[in-house]
C-alpha cells in the first residue's frame, strides 16, 4: 500500500492511499478519514459509496462528512467506484465501465477480469483497512449516493450482520426495472434476469430486509427520480415493517448540495447505531 497524500482535517487525518487489488486485478485508490480518537485505539467506521462518474475524491471533497464524523469519533472510507487503468475495459457512455462499477461482480466479458466491486468492497478493502489502520471491524455502517446508495443498500441487506446501520442519498432503488440498472446488469451479469435480484434494493427489502435502522433521503426536485424509483423501496419497506425512515426532501436535487445539507443527519444516525451496546 502506498500513501498518496495525508492532510490534517478536523483534528484527524484525511488520507488517500493506493494498493494492488487482487479482486480488481490492478491498482485501486481510496480515501480514509481517521478522527483524532484513532490515535488511542480502533474507531468505528462508516463506508461512503459514490455514484456514477465519481472517484474516491468526489465525496471526500464535496460531501462535508469529515466535520460531523470528527464530532462523533468515526472513521470514513471513500472507495473508488470501479477499477481503472490501462487494460481495464471501458465504454464511451458515462453509465457503463470505468466510473460505473455498480458494486457487482461481473461475470461477462470484457468486464469479468476486473469488475469485481462487490468482492472489493465486501472483503478485500475491509481486510486491508482493519489490518493497516486503527479501525474497529466489528463496528461498521454504510451509506452512499445514487449508484453508491444502491450499493450501500444491497451490501447491507446482502451481508447479514455486517453493518449496524445503512443509509442512502437518492439511491437507485429498483435497478432491475430502471435504465440505470437493466443496461448495466445485462452487460455485467448477463441476460438472465434471475441473477439480478441480489442487486436490487427493493427486491431485497421485500425478501430479506435489514436487521437494523435504515435512513433514505431523496429530493423532490431530483432530476433522475424516474430512474431512482424511490417509491418501490418505500412500498417494500412498509410491507415488511422495516425499521427506519424513507424521506422526500422538498426542493432538493441530485447534487452534492443536497447531500451536504443532510450529512449531519446521516452521520448522527450512524453514530447512534455504531456506539449502541
Short mmCIF file of C-alpha atoms in Angstrom, two decimals:
data_model
loop_
_atom_site.label_atom_id
_atom_site.label_comp_id
_atom_site.label_asym_id
_atom_site.label_seq_id
_atom_site.Cartn_x
_atom_site.Cartn_y
_atom_site.Cartn_z
CA UNK A 1 0.00 0.00 0.00
CA UNK A 2 1.25 3.45 -0.93
CA UNK A 3 0.40 6.78 0.72
CA UNK A 4 -0.74 9.25 -1.94
CA UNK A 5 -1.44 12.11 0.48
CA UNK A 6 -2.27 12.84 4.12
CA UNK A 7 -3.74 16.11 5.38
CA UNK A 8 -4.78 17.23 8.84
CA UNK A 9 -8.56 17.59 8.84
CA UNK A 10 -10.83 18.47 11.79
CA UNK A 11 -8.12 17.27 14.17
CA UNK A 12 -7.77 13.95 12.36
CA UNK A 13 -6.14 12.82 9.13
CA UNK A 14 -7.67 12.70 5.66
CA UNK A 15 -5.55 10.27 3.71
CA UNK A 16 -5.53 8.91 0.18
CA UNK A 17 -3.93 5.53 -0.43
CA UNK A 18 -3.34 3.19 -3.36
CA UNK A 19 -2.79 -0.54 -3.38
CA UNK A 20 -2.67 -3.53 -5.65
CA UNK A 21 -6.09 -5.19 -5.69
CA UNK A 22 -6.38 -8.91 -6.25
CA UNK A 23 -10.16 -8.61 -6.64
CA UNK A 24 -9.95 -5.95 -9.35
CA UNK A 25 -6.73 -7.12 -10.95
CA UNK A 26 -4.90 -3.81 -10.71
CA UNK A 27 -4.20 -0.75 -8.63
CA UNK A 28 -7.07 0.82 -6.67
CA UNK A 29 -7.22 4.12 -4.76
CA UNK A 30 -9.32 5.00 -1.70
CA UNK A 31 -9.74 7.85 0.75
CA UNK A 32 -9.77 7.33 4.52
CA UNK A 33 -10.57 9.89 7.20
CA UNK A 34 -9.37 8.96 10.68
CA UNK A 35 -10.59 11.10 13.59
CA UNK A 36 -8.15 12.06 16.31
CA UNK A 37 -9.55 9.29 18.55
CA UNK A 38 -7.86 6.76 16.26
CA UNK A 39 -4.55 7.75 17.87
CA UNK A 40 -5.73 6.00 21.04
CA UNK A 41 -7.24 2.86 19.52
CA UNK A 42 -9.64 1.43 16.93
CA UNK A 43 -12.66 3.55 15.98
CA UNK A 44 -15.94 2.61 14.26
CA UNK A 45 -16.15 3.15 10.51
CA UNK A 46 -18.72 4.49 8.07
CA UNK A 47 -18.36 3.45 4.43
CA UNK A 48 -19.35 6.02 1.80
CA UNK A 49 -20.02 4.64 -1.69
CA UNK A 50 -20.13 7.17 -4.50
CA UNK A 51 -22.21 7.38 -7.66
CA UNK A 52 -21.80 7.28 -11.41
CA UNK A 53 -18.72 9.03 -12.86
CA UNK A 54 -17.25 9.61 -9.38
CA UNK A 55 -13.91 8.52 -7.96
CA UNK A 56 -12.87 8.29 -4.30
CA UNK A 57 -12.32 12.05 -4.42
CA UNK A 58 -15.81 13.47 -5.09
CA UNK A 59 -17.48 12.73 -1.76
CA UNK A 60 -14.21 13.18 0.09
CA UNK A 61 -14.01 16.82 -1.03
CA UNK A 62 -17.69 17.78 -1.58
CA UNK A 63 -19.96 15.90 0.84
CA UNK A 64 -18.87 17.68 4.01
CA UNK A 65 -18.78 14.49 6.04
CA UNK A 66 -15.45 14.79 7.87
CA UNK A 67 -16.50 17.51 10.31
CA UNK A 68 -19.52 15.55 11.50
CA UNK A 69 -17.52 12.30 11.63
CA UNK A 70 -14.85 14.05 13.72
CA UNK A 71 -17.51 15.15 16.22
CA UNK A 72 -18.64 11.53 16.56
CA UNK A 73 -15.20 9.88 16.51
CA UNK A 74 -15.99 7.88 13.39
CA UNK A 75 -13.71 6.94 10.51
CA UNK A 76 -14.88 7.40 6.91
CA UNK A 77 -13.86 5.23 3.94
CA UNK A 78 -14.27 6.61 0.40
CA UNK A 79 -13.63 3.79 -2.10
CA UNK A 80 -13.43 4.28 -5.84
CA UNK A 81 -16.45 3.33 -7.93
CA UNK A 82 -14.72 0.93 -10.32
CA UNK A 83 -11.37 -0.47 -11.40
CA UNK A 84 -9.34 1.81 -13.64
CA UNK A 85 -6.21 1.89 -15.72
CA UNK A 86 -4.68 0.58 -18.87
CA UNK A 87 -6.15 -2.76 -19.87
CA UNK A 88 -9.37 -2.25 -17.90
CA UNK A 89 -12.49 -2.45 -20.09
CA UNK A 90 -14.43 0.76 -20.61
CA UNK A 91 -17.34 2.19 -22.58
CA UNK A 92 -17.96 5.57 -24.17
CA UNK A 93 -21.15 6.01 -22.12
CA UNK A 94 -20.81 7.57 -18.66
CA UNK A 95 -23.05 4.91 -17.08
CA UNK A 96 -21.05 1.80 -18.02
CA UNK A 97 -17.44 0.82 -17.47
CA UNK A 98 -14.89 2.86 -15.57
CA UNK A 99 -16.69 5.02 -13.01
CA UNK A 100 -19.78 2.81 -13.18
CA UNK A 101 -18.99 -0.46 -11.42
CA UNK A 102 -22.46 -0.75 -9.82
CA UNK A 103 -20.93 -2.72 -6.90
CA UNK A 104 -21.40 -6.12 -8.54
CA UNK A 105 -19.06 -8.95 -9.52
CA UNK A 106 -19.16 -9.00 -13.32
CA UNK A 107 -19.42 -12.42 -14.93
CA UNK A 108 -19.47 -11.33 -18.59
CA UNK A 109 -16.66 -10.31 -20.92
CA UNK A 110 -14.99 -7.88 -21.26
CA UNK A 111 -15.88 -6.83 -17.70
CA UNK A 112 -15.28 -10.01 -15.72
CA UNK A 113 -11.48 -9.83 -15.35
CA UNK A 114 -11.55 -6.56 -13.38
CA UNK A 115 -15.07 -5.53 -12.35
CA UNK A 116 -15.34 -7.35 -9.01
CA UNK A 117 -16.55 -4.41 -6.97
CA UNK A 118 -18.73 -6.49 -4.62
CA UNK A 119 -15.73 -8.55 -3.53
CA UNK A 120 -13.59 -5.44 -3.31
CA UNK A 121 -15.99 -3.54 -1.02
CA UNK A 122 -17.24 -6.56 0.94
CA UNK A 123 -13.96 -8.39 1.53
CA UNK A 124 -10.69 -7.02 0.22
CA UNK A 125 -10.80 -3.37 1.26
CA UNK A 126 -12.24 -4.03 4.76
CA UNK A 127 -9.45 -6.51 5.41
CA UNK A 128 -6.85 -4.02 4.20
CA UNK A 129 -8.00 -1.09 6.31
CA UNK A 130 -8.51 -3.07 9.51
CA UNK A 131 -5.02 -4.53 9.14
CA UNK A 132 -3.30 -1.22 8.47
CA UNK A 133 -5.32 1.40 10.38
CA UNK A 134 -6.99 1.82 13.77
CA UNK A 135 -10.39 0.60 12.54
CA UNK A 136 -12.81 -1.50 14.59
CA UNK A 137 -14.07 -4.09 12.11
CA UNK A 138 -16.88 -5.08 14.45
CA UNK A 139 -18.48 -1.63 14.24
CA UNK A 140 -19.26 -0.81 10.62
CA UNK A 141 -22.06 1.10 8.91
CA UNK A 142 -22.57 2.07 5.29
CA UNK A 143 -24.02 4.88 3.20
CA UNK A 144 -23.84 6.10 -0.38
CA UNK A 145 -25.25 8.31 -3.11
CA UNK A 146 -27.17 7.31 -6.26
CA UNK A 147 -25.33 4.25 -7.65
CA UNK A 148 -23.50 4.22 -4.31
CA UNK A 149 -26.81 4.30 -2.45
CA UNK A 150 -27.80 1.24 -4.45
CA UNK A 151 -24.52 -0.37 -3.42
CA UNK A 152 -24.93 0.56 0.24
CA UNK A 153 -28.44 -0.88 0.45
CA UNK A 154 -27.66 -4.09 -1.41
CA UNK A 155 -24.45 -4.75 0.52
CA UNK A 156 -26.22 -4.08 3.82
CA UNK A 157 -29.05 -6.48 3.05
CA UNK A 158 -26.82 -8.99 1.27
CA UNK A 159 -24.26 -9.27 4.08
CA UNK A 160 -26.38 -10.06 7.12
CA UNK A 161 -24.81 -8.88 10.36
CA UNK A 162 -22.01 -6.88 8.75
CA UNK A 163 -23.33 -3.34 9.17
CA UNK A 164 -25.10 -1.84 12.16
CA UNK A 165 -26.98 0.73 10.08
CA UNK A 166 -27.47 1.72 6.45
CA UNK A 167 -28.42 5.00 4.83
CA UNK A 168 -28.56 6.38 1.30
CA UNK A 169 -28.86 9.64 -0.56
CA UNK A 170 -31.03 9.41 -3.71
CA UNK A 171 -30.31 5.70 -4.23
CA UNK A 172 -31.13 3.71 -7.35
CA UNK A 173 -33.82 1.69 -5.59
CA UNK A 174 -35.11 -0.66 -8.29
CA UNK A 175 -32.37 -1.14 -10.92
CA UNK A 176 -33.95 -4.26 -12.43
CA UNK A 177 -36.79 -2.03 -13.63
CA UNK A 178 -34.75 1.08 -14.50
CA UNK A 179 -32.47 2.14 -17.32
CA UNK A 180 -29.95 2.73 -14.54
CA UNK A 181 -29.65 -0.98 -13.88
CA UNK A 182 -31.01 -3.04 -16.73
CA UNK A 183 -28.33 -1.81 -19.10
CA UNK A 184 -25.51 -2.40 -16.63
CA UNK A 185 -26.78 -5.71 -15.26
CA UNK A 186 -27.13 -7.08 -18.80
CA UNK A 187 -23.56 -6.04 -19.55
CA UNK A 188 -22.00 -7.18 -16.27
CA UNK A 189 -24.17 -10.14 -15.25
CA UNK A 190 -25.73 -11.36 -18.50
CA UNK A 191 -29.28 -11.56 -19.83
CA UNK A 192 -30.59 -13.99 -17.18
CA UNK A 193 -32.60 -11.61 -15.00
CA UNK A 194 -32.81 -14.11 -12.15
CA UNK A 195 -29.17 -13.26 -11.44
CA UNK A 196 -30.01 -9.58 -10.99
CA UNK A 197 -32.30 -9.86 -7.96
CA UNK A 198 -29.46 -9.95 -5.41
CA UNK A 199 -28.53 -6.43 -6.54
CA UNK A 200 -31.96 -4.80 -6.38
CA UNK A 201 -32.65 -2.96 -3.11
CA UNK A 202 -36.43 -3.09 -3.46
CA UNK A 203 -36.40 -6.82 -4.14
CA UNK A 204 -34.05 -7.43 -1.21
CA UNK A 205 -36.21 -5.28 1.06
CA UNK A 206 -39.25 -7.38 0.21
CA UNK A 207 -37.41 -10.67 0.62
CA UNK A 208 -34.95 -10.20 3.50
CA UNK A 209 -34.98 -6.61 4.81
CA UNK A 210 -32.26 -5.23 7.05
CA UNK A 211 -31.68 -6.16 10.68
CA UNK A 212 -31.19 -2.59 11.87
CA UNK A 213 -32.18 1.01 11.14
CA UNK A 214 -32.47 2.41 7.61
CA UNK A 215 -32.43 6.07 6.54
CA UNK A 216 -33.03 7.16 2.94
CA UNK A 217 -33.30 10.74 1.67
CA UNK A 218 -34.26 11.77 -1.86
CA UNK A 219 -35.02 15.25 -3.17
CA UNK A 220 -38.41 16.10 -4.63
CA UNK A 221 -36.63 18.04 -7.40
CA UNK A 222 -34.20 15.23 -8.19
CA UNK A 223 -33.82 15.26 -11.97
CA UNK A 224 -33.42 11.47 -12.03
CA UNK A 225 -36.45 10.43 -9.97
CA UNK A 226 -37.86 8.24 -12.74
CA UNK A 227 -34.59 6.30 -12.79
CA UNK A 228 -34.25 6.10 -8.99
CA UNK A 229 -37.78 4.77 -8.31
CA UNK A 230 -37.82 5.52 -4.54
CA UNK A 231 -41.50 4.57 -4.33
CA UNK A 232 -40.60 0.90 -4.90
CA UNK A 233 -38.28 0.84 -1.89
CA UNK A 234 -40.83 2.66 0.26
CA UNK A 235 -43.58 0.21 -0.67
CA UNK A 236 -41.34 -2.77 0.09
CA UNK A 237 -40.19 -1.28 3.40
CA UNK A 238 -43.70 -0.56 4.59
CA UNK A 239 -44.89 -4.03 3.56
CA UNK A 240 -42.05 -5.54 5.55
CA UNK A 241 -42.48 -3.17 8.54
CA UNK A 242 -38.82 -2.24 8.17
CA UNK A 243 -37.33 -0.12 10.94
CA UNK A 244 -36.25 3.25 9.62
CA UNK A 245 -37.26 6.29 7.58
CA UNK A 246 -37.60 6.93 3.86
CA UNK A 247 -37.92 10.67 3.31
CA UNK A 248 -38.60 13.00 0.39
CA UNK A 249 -36.86 16.34 0.94
CA UNK A 250 -38.71 19.27 -0.62
CA UNK A 251 -36.85 21.25 -3.28
CA UNK A 252 -33.59 19.26 -3.26
CA UNK A 253 -31.99 17.75 -6.37
CA UNK A 254 -29.35 15.08 -7.04
CA UNK A 255 -26.30 17.20 -6.28
CA UNK A 256 -23.70 17.33 -3.53
CA UNK A 257 -25.51 20.42 -2.24
CA UNK A 258 -28.32 18.03 -1.32
CA UNK A 259 -26.02 15.52 0.33
CA UNK A 260 -24.09 18.08 2.33
CA UNK A 261 -27.39 19.56 3.58
CA UNK A 262 -28.36 16.28 5.26
CA UNK A 263 -24.93 14.85 6.05
CA UNK A 264 -25.18 15.74 9.74
CA UNK A 265 -28.44 13.77 9.96
CA UNK A 266 -26.87 10.73 8.37
CA UNK A 267 -23.63 10.72 10.35
CA UNK A 268 -25.54 11.19 13.62
CA UNK A 269 -27.90 8.39 12.61
CA UNK A 270 -24.97 6.02 12.07
CA UNK A 271 -23.15 7.17 15.22
CA UNK A 272 -26.14 6.17 17.32
CA UNK A 273 -26.03 2.66 15.88
CA UNK A 274 -22.23 2.35 15.96
CA UNK A 275 -21.98 3.30 19.63
CA UNK A 276 -25.03 1.37 20.82
CA UNK A 277 -24.40 -1.58 23.11
#
